[in-house]
Amino acid sequence: MKNQELAERTKNSLINTARVQFTEKGYAETSLEEIVGKINITRGALYHHFGNKLGLFKAVVEVVQRGIAESIEQESAKSENSWEQLVLGCHAFVHAALLIENRRILLVDGPAVLGWNEWSEIDEHHSESRLLQKITDLKADGLIKDSISVKALTTVISGSLNEAVLWVSHAENPEQAKDEVLAVIDVMLNGFRK
Amino acid sequence: MKNQELAERTKNSLINTARVQFTEKGYAETSLEEIVGKINITRGALYHHFGNKLGLFKAVVEVVQRGIAESIEQESAKSENSWEQLVLGCHAFVHAALLIENRRILLVDGPAVLGWNEWSEIDEHHSESRLLQKITDLKADGLIKDSISVKALTTVISGSLNEAVLWVSHAENPEQAKDEVLAVIDVMLNGFRK
DNA sequence: TTATTTACATACATTCTGTATGTATGTTAT
DNA sequence: ATAACATACATACAGAATGTATGTAAATAA
């Protein structure tokens, strides 16, 4: 079993340093040599474990998504009220997505590099699926206006959160911007309530 | 003046075919040879006129943005009512962004390739500035809830529209999806109304 | 203990972008 | 009208990056 844990260690090292590089320079601008150089191995190891550059990126994306989903889960569990859980979840997403180690991969490069189909497939296993589930429940409980499509609403909310995070992160005063954005989101969510 | 119009023709050809290629294959996956090959010139001409690959992409983005902005302008002008103009503008954006020749460049590659700063700089000269202006006016006229920040609201609306378009374009039934999304957007906008 | 798989390294082929240079044609100044 | 210059490209080349094919030592299985 010494071989397996060695492999596991190299894979994790690759994912971790790749995440840093992808975050700092973006997918296209990071070379694989840059990544393997940081941990003193060669591209041979990388190609052995991940097949190609995209394979490594997907592995990084998985880690990022898992982290976000966990944050949301944790935060929204702080309330018993179903509607409050939605609000808490949205706020948690904003907080988590704002973190440097998540932002670019989650909001910019992820969708662009992987393309819509592959991206939403991954997304649906994580944060977006949580949001969809919550909204489906709220709709079933009659807490959301009847005229509204659950999937369309999920999309609209998700999109607004994404763009909001990007704006906040580039605002002159990010703290204030975050407050403003969260306030707008609260109003928005309330607008969908029955 | 014969030289100038020749140059203008080549530039337009490059922009047009580049737009097609960028739309079909994305920025990273299109090679410059592919573009110049289609119109039987060499990369020399391309580099002469646009400096580099990014320069050509920016030129394409400008064209796309201008088109979208014009659609919005035109549609929203169909009403005298200020609030209706906002709604019409949002709907027009959805329609325009859904067009194949705009979608990918506007919603996926544009922001990812150019990065937030450069993208918003271009965006602020076109569609986003129109939206911001409209919302600013509505706020000044007391038609929007007081607690809401104009810039944050603009961001939220813009983000929801973007994501909505992407979802509609990949839906099994795009026509229905579009109707659903527009309905959600109307509800959302109303939620911000005072 | 021999065979085979695993985890890499090394070497190489290919494909891009970008730059430097060459050239013919158009434009301007005298 | 012609010399000087600028423009609009084409051509050739350098450099970087991905991906693939092959080699190898260590671990594991037979």
CSV table of C-alpha atoms (C1' of nucleotides) in Angstrom, one decimal:
chain,number,residue,atom,x,y,z
A,1,MET,CA,0.0,0.0,0.0
A,2,LYS,CA,3.0,2.3,-0.1
A,3,ASN,CA,2.5,3.0,-3.8
A,4,GLN,CA,-1.1,4.1,-3.4
A,5,GLU,CA,-0.6,6.7,-0.8
A,6,LEU,CA,2.4,8.0,-2.7
A,7,ALA,CA,0.2,8.5,-5.7
A,8,GLU,CA,-2.5,10.1,-3.5
A,9,ARG,CA,0.0,12.6,-2.2
A,10,THR,CA,1.2,13.6,-5.6
A,11,LYS,CA,-2.3,14.0,-6.9
A,12,ASN,CA,-3.2,16.2,-4.0
A,13,SER,CA,0.0,18.3,-4.4
A,14,LEU,CA,-0.9,18.7,-8.0
A,15,ILE,CA,-4.4,19.8,-7.3
A,16,ASN,CA,-3.4,22.2,-4.6
A,17,THR,CA,-0.7,24.0,-6.5
A,18,ALA,CA,-2.8,23.9,-9.7
A,19,ARG,CA,-5.6,25.6,-7.8
A,20,VAL,CA,-3.2,28.4,-6.7
A,21,GLN,CA,-1.9,28.9,-10.2
A,22,PHE,CA,-5.3,28.8,-11.9
A,23,THR,CA,-6.5,31.2,-9.3
A,24,GLU,CA,-3.7,33.7,-9.8
A,25,LYS,CA,-3.1,33.5,-13.5
A,26,GLY,CA,-6.2,31.8,-14.9
A,27,TYR,CA,-6.4,28.5,-16.8
A,28,ALA,CA,-5.0,29.6,-20.2
A,29,GLU,CA,-2.1,31.5,-18.8
A,30,THR,CA,-0.9,28.8,-16.5
A,31,SER,CA,1.6,26.4,-18.0
A,32,LEU,CA,1.8,22.8,-16.7
A,33,GLU,CA,5.6,23.3,-16.2
A,34,GLU,CA,4.8,26.0,-13.8
A,35,ILE,CA,2.6,23.7,-11.7
A,36,VAL,CA,4.9,20.7,-11.7
A,37,GLY,CA,8.0,22.9,-11.2
A,38,LYS,CA,6.6,24.1,-7.9
A,39,ILE,CA,6.6,20.6,-6.4
A,40,ASN,CA,9.6,19.3,-8.2
A,41,ILE,CA,8.1,16.7,-10.4
A,42,THR,CA,7.7,16.5,-14.2
A,43,ARG,CA,4.8,16.7,-16.4
A,44,GLY,CA,5.0,12.9,-16.8
A,45,ALA,CA,3.4,12.5,-13.4
A,46,LEU,CA,0.7,15.0,-14.2
A,47,TYR,CA,-0.2,13.3,-17.4
A,48,HIS,CA,-0.1,10.0,-15.7
A,49,HIS,CA,-2.7,11.0,-13.1
A,50,PHE,CA,-4.9,13.4,-14.9
A,51,GLY,CA,-4.6,12.6,-18.6
A,52,ASN,CA,-4.3,16.2,-19.7
A,53,LYS,CA,-4.5,19.8,-18.6
A,54,LEU,CA,-8.3,19.8,-18.6
A,55,GLY,CA,-8.4,16.7,-16.4
A,56,LEU,CA,-6.4,18.5,-13.8
A,57,PHE,CA,-8.6,21.5,-14.1
A,58,LYS,CA,-11.7,19.4,-13.6
A,59,ALA,CA,-10.2,17.8,-10.5
A,60,VAL,CA,-9.6,21.3,-9.1
A,61,VAL,CA,-13.1,22.4,-10.0
A,62,GLU,CA,-14.5,19.4,-8.1
A,63,VAL,CA,-12.6,20.4,-5.0
A,64,VAL,CA,-13.7,24.0,-5.2
A,65,GLN,CA,-17.4,23.0,-5.8
A,66,ARG,CA,-17.3,20.6,-2.9
A,67,GLY,CA,-16.0,23.4,-0.6
A,68,ILE,CA,-18.7,25.8,-1.6
A,69,ALA,CA,-21.5,23.2,-1.3
A,70,GLU,CA,-20.3,22.4,2.2
A,71,SER,CA,-20.3,26.1,3.3
A,72,ILE,CA,-23.8,26.5,2.0
A,73,GLU,CA,-25.0,23.3,3.7
A,74,GLN,CA,-23.4,24.3,7.0
A,75,GLU,CA,-24.8,27.9,7.0
A,76,SER,CA,-28.3,27.1,5.9
A,77,ALA,CA,-28.6,24.4,8.6
A,78,LYS,CA,-28.5,27.2,11.1
A,79,SER,CA,-32.2,27.9,10.7
A,80,GLU,CA,-35.2,25.6,11.0
A,81,ASN,CA,-37.3,27.9,8.8
A,82,SER,CA,-37.4,26.8,5.2
A,83,TRP,CA,-37.4,30.3,3.8
A,84,GLU,CA,-34.6,31.5,6.0
A,85,GLN,CA,-32.6,28.6,4.9
A,86,LEU,CA,-32.8,29.8,1.4
A,87,VAL,CA,-31.7,33.3,2.4
A,88,LEU,CA,-28.8,31.9,4.5
A,89,GLY,CA,-27.8,29.6,1.7
A,90,CYS,CA,-27.6,32.5,-0.7
A,91,HIS,CA,-25.6,34.6,1.7
A,92,ALA,CA,-23.3,31.7,2.3
A,93,PHE,CA,-22.7,31.3,-1.4
A,94,VAL,CA,-21.7,34.9,-1.7
A,95,HIS,CA,-19.3,34.6,1.2
A,96,ALA,CA,-17.7,31.4,-0.1
A,97,ALA,CA,-17.5,32.5,-3.7
A,98,LEU,CA,-15.8,35.7,-2.7
A,99,LEU,CA,-12.9,33.8,-1.3
A,100,ILE,CA,-9.9,34.2,-3.6
A,101,GLU,CA,-9.2,30.5,-3.8
A,102,ASN,CA,-12.7,29.9,-5.2
A,103,ARG,CA,-13.7,33.0,-7.1
A,104,ARG,CA,-12.0,32.8,-10.5
A,105,ILE,CA,-12.3,29.1,-10.9
A,106,LEU,CA,-15.9,29.1,-9.9
A,107,LEU,CA,-17.2,32.2,-11.6
A,108,VAL,CA,-15.0,32.8,-14.6
A,109,ASP,CA,-12.8,30.0,-15.8
A,110,GLY,CA,-14.9,27.1,-14.8
A,111,PRO,CA,-17.9,27.8,-17.1
A,112,ALA,CA,-15.7,29.2,-19.9
A,113,VAL,CA,-13.1,26.4,-19.9
A,114,LEU,CA,-15.5,23.4,-19.4
A,115,GLY,CA,-18.4,24.8,-21.5
A,116,TRP,CA,-22.0,24.9,-20.4
A,117,ASN,CA,-22.8,21.2,-20.6
A,118,GLU,CA,-19.9,19.9,-18.6
A,119,TRP,CA,-20.0,22.8,-16.2
A,120,SER,CA,-23.7,22.4,-15.3
A,121,GLU,CA,-23.2,18.7,-15.0
A,122,ILE,CA,-20.6,19.3,-12.2
A,123,ASP,CA,-22.6,22.2,-10.8
A,124,GLU,CA,-25.7,20.1,-10.5
A,125,HIS,CA,-23.9,17.7,-8.2
A,126,HIS,CA,-23.0,20.5,-5.9
A,127,SER,CA,-24.2,24.1,-5.0
A,128,GLU,CA,-26.7,24.6,-7.8
A,129,SER,CA,-28.5,21.3,-7.0
A,130,ARG,CA,-28.8,22.5,-3.4
A,131,LEU,CA,-30.4,25.7,-4.5
A,132,LEU,CA,-32.7,23.9,-6.9
A,133,GLN,CA,-33.8,21.5,-4.2
A,134,LYS,CA,-34.6,24.2,-1.8
A,135,ILE,CA,-36.6,26.2,-4.3
A,136,THR,CA,-38.5,23.1,-5.3
A,137,ASP,CA,-39.4,22.4,-1.7
A,138,LEU,CA,-40.5,26.0,-1.2
A,139,LYS,CA,-42.6,25.9,-4.3
A,140,ALA,CA,-44.2,22.6,-3.1
A,141,ASP,CA,-44.9,24.2,0.2
A,142,GLY,CA,-46.7,27.1,-1.5
A,143,LEU,CA,-44.2,29.7,-0.4
A,144,ILE,CA,-43.3,30.9,-3.9
A,145,LYS,CA,-45.6,32.7,-6.4
A,146,ASP,CA,-47.5,30.3,-8.5
A,147,SER,CA,-46.6,31.8,-11.9
A,148,ILE,CA,-42.9,31.0,-11.4
A,149,SER,CA,-41.0,28.1,-12.9
A,150,VAL,CA,-38.7,26.5,-10.4
A,151,LYS,CA,-35.8,25.9,-12.8
A,152,ALA,CA,-36.1,29.4,-14.3
A,153,LEU,CA,-36.1,30.9,-10.8
A,154,THR,CA,-33.1,28.9,-9.8
A,155,THR,CA,-31.2,30.1,-12.8
A,156,VAL,CA,-32.1,33.7,-12.2
A,157,ILE,CA,-31.0,33.6,-8.6
A,158,SER,CA,-27.8,31.7,-9.4
A,159,GLY,CA,-26.9,34.2,-12.1
A,160,SER,CA,-27.5,37.2,-9.9
A,161,LEU,CA,-25.4,35.7,-7.1
A,162,ASN,CA,-22.5,35.0,-9.5
A,163,GLU,CA,-22.4,38.5,-11.0
A,164,ALA,CA,-22.9,40.0,-7.6
A,165,VAL,CA,-19.8,38.3,-6.2
A,166,LEU,CA,-17.7,39.5,-9.1
A,167,TRP,CA,-18.9,43.0,-8.7
A,168,VAL,CA,-18.2,43.0,-5.0
A,169,SER,CA,-14.8,41.6,-5.4
A,170,HIS,CA,-13.8,44.4,-7.8
A,171,ALA,CA,-15.6,47.2,-6.0
A,172,GLU,CA,-13.6,50.1,-4.5
A,173,ASN,CA,-15.1,49.3,-1.1
A,174,PRO,CA,-15.9,45.5,-1.1
A,175,GLU,CA,-17.3,45.4,2.4
A,176,GLN,CA,-19.9,48.1,1.6
A,177,ALA,CA,-20.6,46.5,-1.8
A,178,LYS,CA,-21.2,43.2,-0.1
A,179,ASP,CA,-23.7,44.7,2.2
A,180,GLU,CA,-25.5,46.4,-0.7
A,181,VAL,CA,-25.6,43.3,-2.7
A,182,LEU,CA,-26.9,41.2,0.1
A,183,ALA,CA,-29.6,43.7,0.7
A,184,VAL,CA,-30.7,43.6,-2.9
A,185,ILE,CA,-30.7,39.9,-2.9
A,186,ASP,CA,-32.9,39.8,0.1
A,187,VAL,CA,-35.4,42.2,-1.6
A,188,MET,CA,-35.2,40.0,-4.7
A,189,LEU,CA,-35.9,36.8,-2.9
A,190,ASN,CA,-38.8,38.4,-1.1
A,191,GLY,CA,-40.2,39.4,-4.4
A,192,PHE,CA,-40.6,35.8,-5.3
A,193,ARG,CA,-42.4,34.9,-2.1
A,194,LYS,CA,-46.1,34.3,-2.2
B,1,MET,CA,-8.1,56.7,-50.8
B,2,LYS,CA,-8.0,53.3,-52.4
B,3,ASN,CA,-5.6,51.9,-49.8
B,4,GLN,CA,-7.8,52.9,-46.9
B,5,GLU,CA,-11.0,51.2,-48.2
B,6,LEU,CA,-9.0,48.1,-49.0
B,7,ALA,CA,-7.8,48.0,-45.4
B,8,GLU,CA,-11.3,48.6,-44.2
B,9,ARG,CA,-12.5,45.7,-46.2
B,10,THR,CA,-9.8,43.3,-44.8
B,11,LYS,CA,-10.5,44.4,-41.3
B,12,ASN,CA,-14.2,43.8,-41.6
B,13,SER,CA,-13.6,40.4,-43.2
B,14,LEU,CA,-11.3,39.5,-40.4
B,15,ILE,CA,-13.8,40.6,-37.8
B,16,ASN,CA,-16.7,38.8,-39.4
B,17,THR,CA,-15.0,35.5,-39.9
B,18,ALA,CA,-13.3,35.7,-36.5
B,19,ARG,CA,-16.7,36.3,-35.0
B,20,VAL,CA,-18.0,33.1,-36.6
B,21,GLN,CA,-15.0,31.1,-35.5
B,22,PHE,CA,-15.0,32.4,-31.9
B,23,THR,CA,-18.7,31.7,-31.8
B,24,GLU,CA,-18.4,28.1,-33.0
B,25,LYS,CA,-15.2,27.0,-31.3
B,26,GLY,CA,-14.5,29.6,-28.7
B,27,TYR,CA,-11.5,31.9,-28.3
B,28,ALA,CA,-8.9,29.4,-27.1
B,29,GLU,CA,-9.8,26.7,-29.6
B,30,THR,CA,-9.7,28.9,-32.7
B,31,SER,CA,-6.3,29.4,-34.3
B,32,LEU,CA,-5.5,32.5,-36.3
B,33,GLU,CA,-4.6,30.4,-39.3
B,34,GLU,CA,-8.2,29.1,-39.3
B,35,ILE,CA,-9.5,32.7,-39.5
B,36,VAL,CA,-7.2,34.0,-42.2
B,37,GLY,CA,-7.4,30.8,-44.2
B,38,LYS,CA,-11.1,31.4,-44.7
B,39,ILE,CA,-10.5,34.6,-46.4
B,40,ASN,CA,-7.3,33.7,-48.2
B,41,ILE,CA,-4.9,36.0,-46.5
B,42,THR,CA,-2.1,35.4,-44.1
B,43,ARG,CA,-1.6,36.1,-40.4
B,44,GLY,CA,0.6,39.0,-41.5
B,45,ALA,CA,-2.5,41.1,-42.4
B,46,LEU,CA,-4.1,40.2,-39.1
B,47,TYR,CA,-1.2,41.2,-37.0
B,48,HIS,CA,-0.8,44.4,-39.0
B,49,HIS,CA,-4.4,45.5,-38.3
B,50,PHE,CA,-5.0,44.1,-34.8
B,51,GLY,CA,-1.7,43.6,-33.2
B,52,ASN,CA,-2.4,40.2,-31.8
B,53,LYS,CA,-5.1,37.7,-31.2
B,54,LEU,CA,-6.6,39.6,-28.3
B,55,GLY,CA,-6.8,42.7,-30.4
B,56,LEU,CA,-8.9,41.0,-32.9
B,57,PHE,CA,-11.1,39.5,-30.2
B,58,LYS,CA,-11.7,43.0,-28.7
B,59,ALA,CA,-12.7,44.3,-32.1
B,60,VAL,CA,-15.2,41.5,-32.4
B,61,VAL,CA,-16.5,42.1,-28.9
B,62,GLU,CA,-17.0,45.8,-29.7
B,63,VAL,CA,-19.2,44.8,-32.7
B,64,VAL,CA,-21.2,42.4,-30.6
B,65,GLN,CA,-21.8,44.8,-27.8
B,66,ARG,CA,-22.8,47.6,-30.2
B,67,GLY,CA,-25.4,45.3,-31.7
B,68,ILE,CA,-26.8,44.4,-28.4
B,69,ALA,CA,-27.0,47.9,-27.2
B,70,GLU,CA,-28.8,49.0,-30.4
B,71,SER,CA,-31.4,46.2,-29.9
B,72,ILE,CA,-32.0,47.4,-26.4
B,73,GLU,CA,-32.2,51.0,-27.4
B,74,GLN,CA,-34.7,50.3,-30.2
B,75,GLU,CA,-37.0,48.1,-28.1
B,76,SER,CA,-37.1,50.1,-25.0
B,77,ALA,CA,-37.9,53.2,-27.1
B,78,LYS,CA,-41.3,51.6,-27.9
B,79,SER,CA,-42.7,52.8,-24.7
B,80,GLU,CA,-43.1,56.2,-23.1
B,81,ASN,CA,-43.4,54.7,-19.6
B,82,SER,CA,-40.1,54.7,-17.8
B,83,TRP,CA,-40.7,51.4,-15.9
B,84,GLU,CA,-41.9,49.7,-19.1
B,85,GLN,CA,-38.8,50.8,-20.8
B,86,LEU,CA,-36.8,48.9,-18.2
B,87,VAL,CA,-38.8,45.8,-18.7
B,88,LEU,CA,-38.7,46.1,-22.5
B,89,GLY,CA,-34.9,46.6,-22.3
B,90,CYS,CA,-34.4,43.5,-20.3
B,91,HIS,CA,-36.5,41.4,-22.6
B,92,ALA,CA,-34.6,42.8,-25.6
B,93,PHE,CA,-31.3,41.9,-24.0
B,94,VAL,CA,-32.5,38.3,-23.6
B,95,HIS,CA,-33.6,38.1,-27.2
B,96,ALA,CA,-30.4,39.7,-28.5
B,97,ALA,CA,-28.1,37.7,-26.3
B,98,LEU,CA,-29.8,34.5,-27.3
B,99,LEU,CA,-28.7,34.9,-30.9
B,100,ILE,CA,-25.9,32.5,-31.7
B,101,GLU,CA,-23.7,35.2,-33.1
B,102,ASN,CA,-23.7,37.0,-29.8
B,103,ARG,CA,-24.1,34.4,-27.1
B,104,ARG,CA,-20.8,32.8,-26.5
B,105,ILE,CA,-18.8,35.9,-27.1
B,106,LEU,CA,-21.0,38.1,-24.9
B,107,LEU,CA,-21.7,35.7,-22.0
B,108,VAL,CA,-18.8,33.2,-21.8
B,109,ASP,CA,-15.6,34.1,-23.6
B,110,GLY,CA,-15.8,37.9,-23.4
B,111,PRO,CA,-15.6,38.1,-19.6
B,112,ALA,CA,-13.2,35.2,-19.3
B,113,VAL,CA,-10.8,36.2,-21.9
B,114,LEU,CA,-10.7,39.9,-21.3
B,115,GLY,CA,-10.9,39.7,-17.5
B,116,TRP,CA,-13.3,41.7,-15.3
B,117,ASN,CA,-11.6,45.1,-15.6
B,118,GLU,CA,-11.3,45.3,-19.4
B,119,TRP,CA,-14.7,43.6,-19.8
B,120,SER,CA,-16.6,46.0,-17.6
B,121,GLU,CA,-14.8,48.9,-19.2
B,122,ILE,CA,-16.2,47.9,-22.6
B,123,ASP,CA,-19.5,46.8,-21.1
B,124,GLU,CA,-20.0,50.2,-19.5
B,125,HIS,CA,-19.9,51.9,-22.8
B,126,HIS,CA,-22.7,49.7,-24.1
B,127,SER,CA,-25.5,47.6,-22.7
B,128,GLU,CA,-24.7,47.7,-19.0
B,129,SER,CA,-24.4,51.5,-19.1
B,130,ARG,CA,-27.9,51.7,-20.5
B,131,LEU,CA,-29.3,49.5,-17.7
B,132,LEU,CA,-27.4,51.5,-15.1
B,133,GLN,CA,-28.7,54.7,-16.5
B,134,LYS,CA,-32.3,53.5,-16.6
B,135,ILE,CA,-32.1,52.3,-13.0
B,136,THR,CA,-30.5,55.5,-11.8
B,137,ASP,CA,-33.4,57.4,-13.4
B,138,LEU,CA,-36.0,55.2,-11.9
B,139,LYS,CA,-34.4,55.5,-8.5
B,140,ALA,CA,-34.3,59.3,-8.9
B,141,ASP,CA,-38.0,59.3,-9.8
B,142,GLY,CA,-38.8,57.3,-6.6
B,143,LEU,CA,-39.9,54.2,-8.5
B,144,ILE,CA,-37.5,51.9,-6.8
B,145,LYS,CA,-37.4,50.8,-3.2
B,146,ASP,CA,-35.3,53.2,-1.1
B,147,SER,CA,-33.1,50.5,0.6
B,148,ILE,CA,-31.7,49.5,-2.8
B,149,SER,CA,-28.3,50.5,-4.1
B,150,VAL,CA,-28.5,51.4,-7.8
B,151,LYS,CA,-25.2,49.8,-8.7
B,152,ALA,CA,-25.9,46.6,-6.8
B,153,LEU,CA,-29.3,46.3,-8.4
B,154,THR,CA,-27.8,46.8,-11.8
B,155,THR,CA,-25.4,44.0,-11.2
B,156,VAL,CA,-28.0,41.6,-9.9
B,157,ILE,CA,-30.3,42.2,-12.8
B,158,SER,CA,-27.5,41.9,-15.3
B,159,GLY,CA,-26.2,38.7,-13.8
B,160,SER,CA,-29.7,37.2,-13.7
B,161,LEU,CA,-30.2,38.0,-17.4
B,162,ASN,CA,-26.9,36.6,-18.4
B,163,GLU,CA,-27.4,33.3,-16.7
B,164,ALA,CA,-31.0,33.1,-17.8
B,165,VAL,CA,-29.9,33.4,-21.5
B,166,LEU,CA,-27.4,30.6,-21.1
B,167,TRP,CA,-30.0,28.3,-19.5
B,168,VAL,CA,-32.6,29.1,-22.1
B,169,SER,CA,-30.1,28.4,-24.9
B,170,HIS,CA,-29.4,24.9,-23.6
B,171,ALA,CA,-32.8,24.0,-22.5
B,172,GLU,CA,-34.6,21.1,-24.1
B,173,ASN,CA,-37.4,23.4,-25.1
B,174,PRO,CA,-35.9,26.9,-25.5
B,175,GLU,CA,-39.1,28.6,-26.5
B,176,GLN,CA,-40.8,27.5,-23.3
B,177,ALA,CA,-37.7,28.2,-21.2
B,178,LYS,CA,-37.6,31.7,-22.6
B,179,ASP,CA,-41.2,32.3,-21.6
B,180,GLU,CA,-40.5,31.0,-18.1
B,181,VAL,CA,-37.4,33.1,-17.7
B,182,LEU,CA,-39.1,36.3,-18.9
B,183,ALA,CA,-41.9,35.7,-16.5
B,184,VAL,CA,-39.5,35.3,-13.6
B,185,ILE,CA,-37.6,38.4,-14.6
B,186,ASP,CA,-40.9,40.4,-14.7
B,187,VAL,CA,-41.7,39.2,-11.2
B,188,MET,CA,-38.2,40.0,-10.1
B,189,LEU,CA,-38.2,43.5,-11.5
B,190,ASN,CA,-41.6,44.2,-9.8
B,191,GLY,CA,-40.1,43.1,-6.5
B,192,PHE,CA,-37.7,46.0,-6.7
B,193,ARG,CA,-40.5,48.5,-7.4
B,194,LYS,CA,-41.6,50.8,-4.7
C,1,DT,C1',11.5,-15.4,-7.8
C,2,DT,C1',9.6,-14.1,-11.8
C,3,DA,C1',5.9,-11.5,-14.1
C,4,DT,C1',3.4,-7.5,-14.2
C,5,DT,C1',1.6,-3.2,-13.0
C,6,DT,C1',2.3,1.5,-11.1
C,7,DA,C1',4.4,5.9,-10.9
C,8,DC,C1',6.8,8.5,-12.7
C,9,DA,C1',11.0,10.8,-16.1
C,10,DT,C1',12.7,11.7,-20.6
C,11,DA,C1',12.6,12.7,-25.4
C,12,DC,C1',10.2,14.1,-29.2
C,13,DA,C1',6.5,15.7,-32.5
C,14,DT,C1',3.2,19.1,-33.3
C,15,DT,C1',0.8,23.2,-33.0
C,16,DC,C1',0.3,27.6,-31.7
C,17,DT,C1',1.5,32.8,-31.1
C,18,DG,C1',4.3,36.5,-31.9
C,19,DT,C1',8.1,39.0,-34.1
C,20,DA,C1',11.3,40.4,-37.6
C,21,DT,C1',11.9,41.3,-42.1
C,22,DG,C1',10.9,41.7,-47.0
C,23,DT,C1',8.1,43.7,-50.8
C,24,DA,C1',4.9,45.7,-53.8
C,25,DT,C1',1.7,49.2,-54.1
C,26,DG,C1',-0.3,53.5,-52.9
C,27,DT,C1',0.4,58.3,-51.2
C,28,DT,C1',2.7,62.8,-50.5
C,29,DA,C1',6.0,66.4,-51.2
C,30,DT,C1',8.9,68.9,-54.2
D,1,DA,C1',7.0,63.7,-62.7
D,2,DT,C1',9.7,61.6,-59.6
D,3,DA,C1',12.0,60.9,-55.3
D,4,DA,C1',10.8,59.8,-50.4
D,5,DC,C1',7.9,57.7,-47.6
D,6,DA,C1',3.9,55.1,-45.6
D,7,DT,C1',0.7,51.3,-45.9
D,8,DA,C1',-0.8,46.6,-46.5
D,9,DC,C1',0.3,42.9,-46.6
D,10,DA,C1',3.4,38.0,-47.2
D,11,DT,C1',7.2,35.1,-45.6
D,12,DA,C1',10.4,33.2,-42.5
D,13,DC,C1',11.7,32.2,-38.1
D,14,DA,C1',12.0,31.8,-32.9
D,15,DG,C1',9.9,30.3,-28.6
D,16,DA,C1',6.5,28.3,-25.8
D,17,DA,C1',3.2,25.0,-24.7
D,18,DT,C1',0.5,20.7,-25.0
D,19,DG,C1',0.4,16.0,-25.8
D,20,DT,C1',2.4,11.4,-26.9
D,21,DA,C1',5.6,7.6,-27.0
D,22,DT,C1',9.0,5.3,-24.7
D,23,DG,C1',12.1,4.2,-20.9
D,24,DT,C1',12.8,2.8,-16.0
D,25,DA,C1',12.9,1.8,-11.3
D,26,DA,C1',10.1,0.4,-7.6
D,27,DA,C1',6.1,-1.9,-5.8
D,28,DT,C1',2.9,-5.6,-6.0
D,29,DA,C1',1.1,-10.1,-7.6
D,30,DA,C1',1.6,-14.8,-9.1
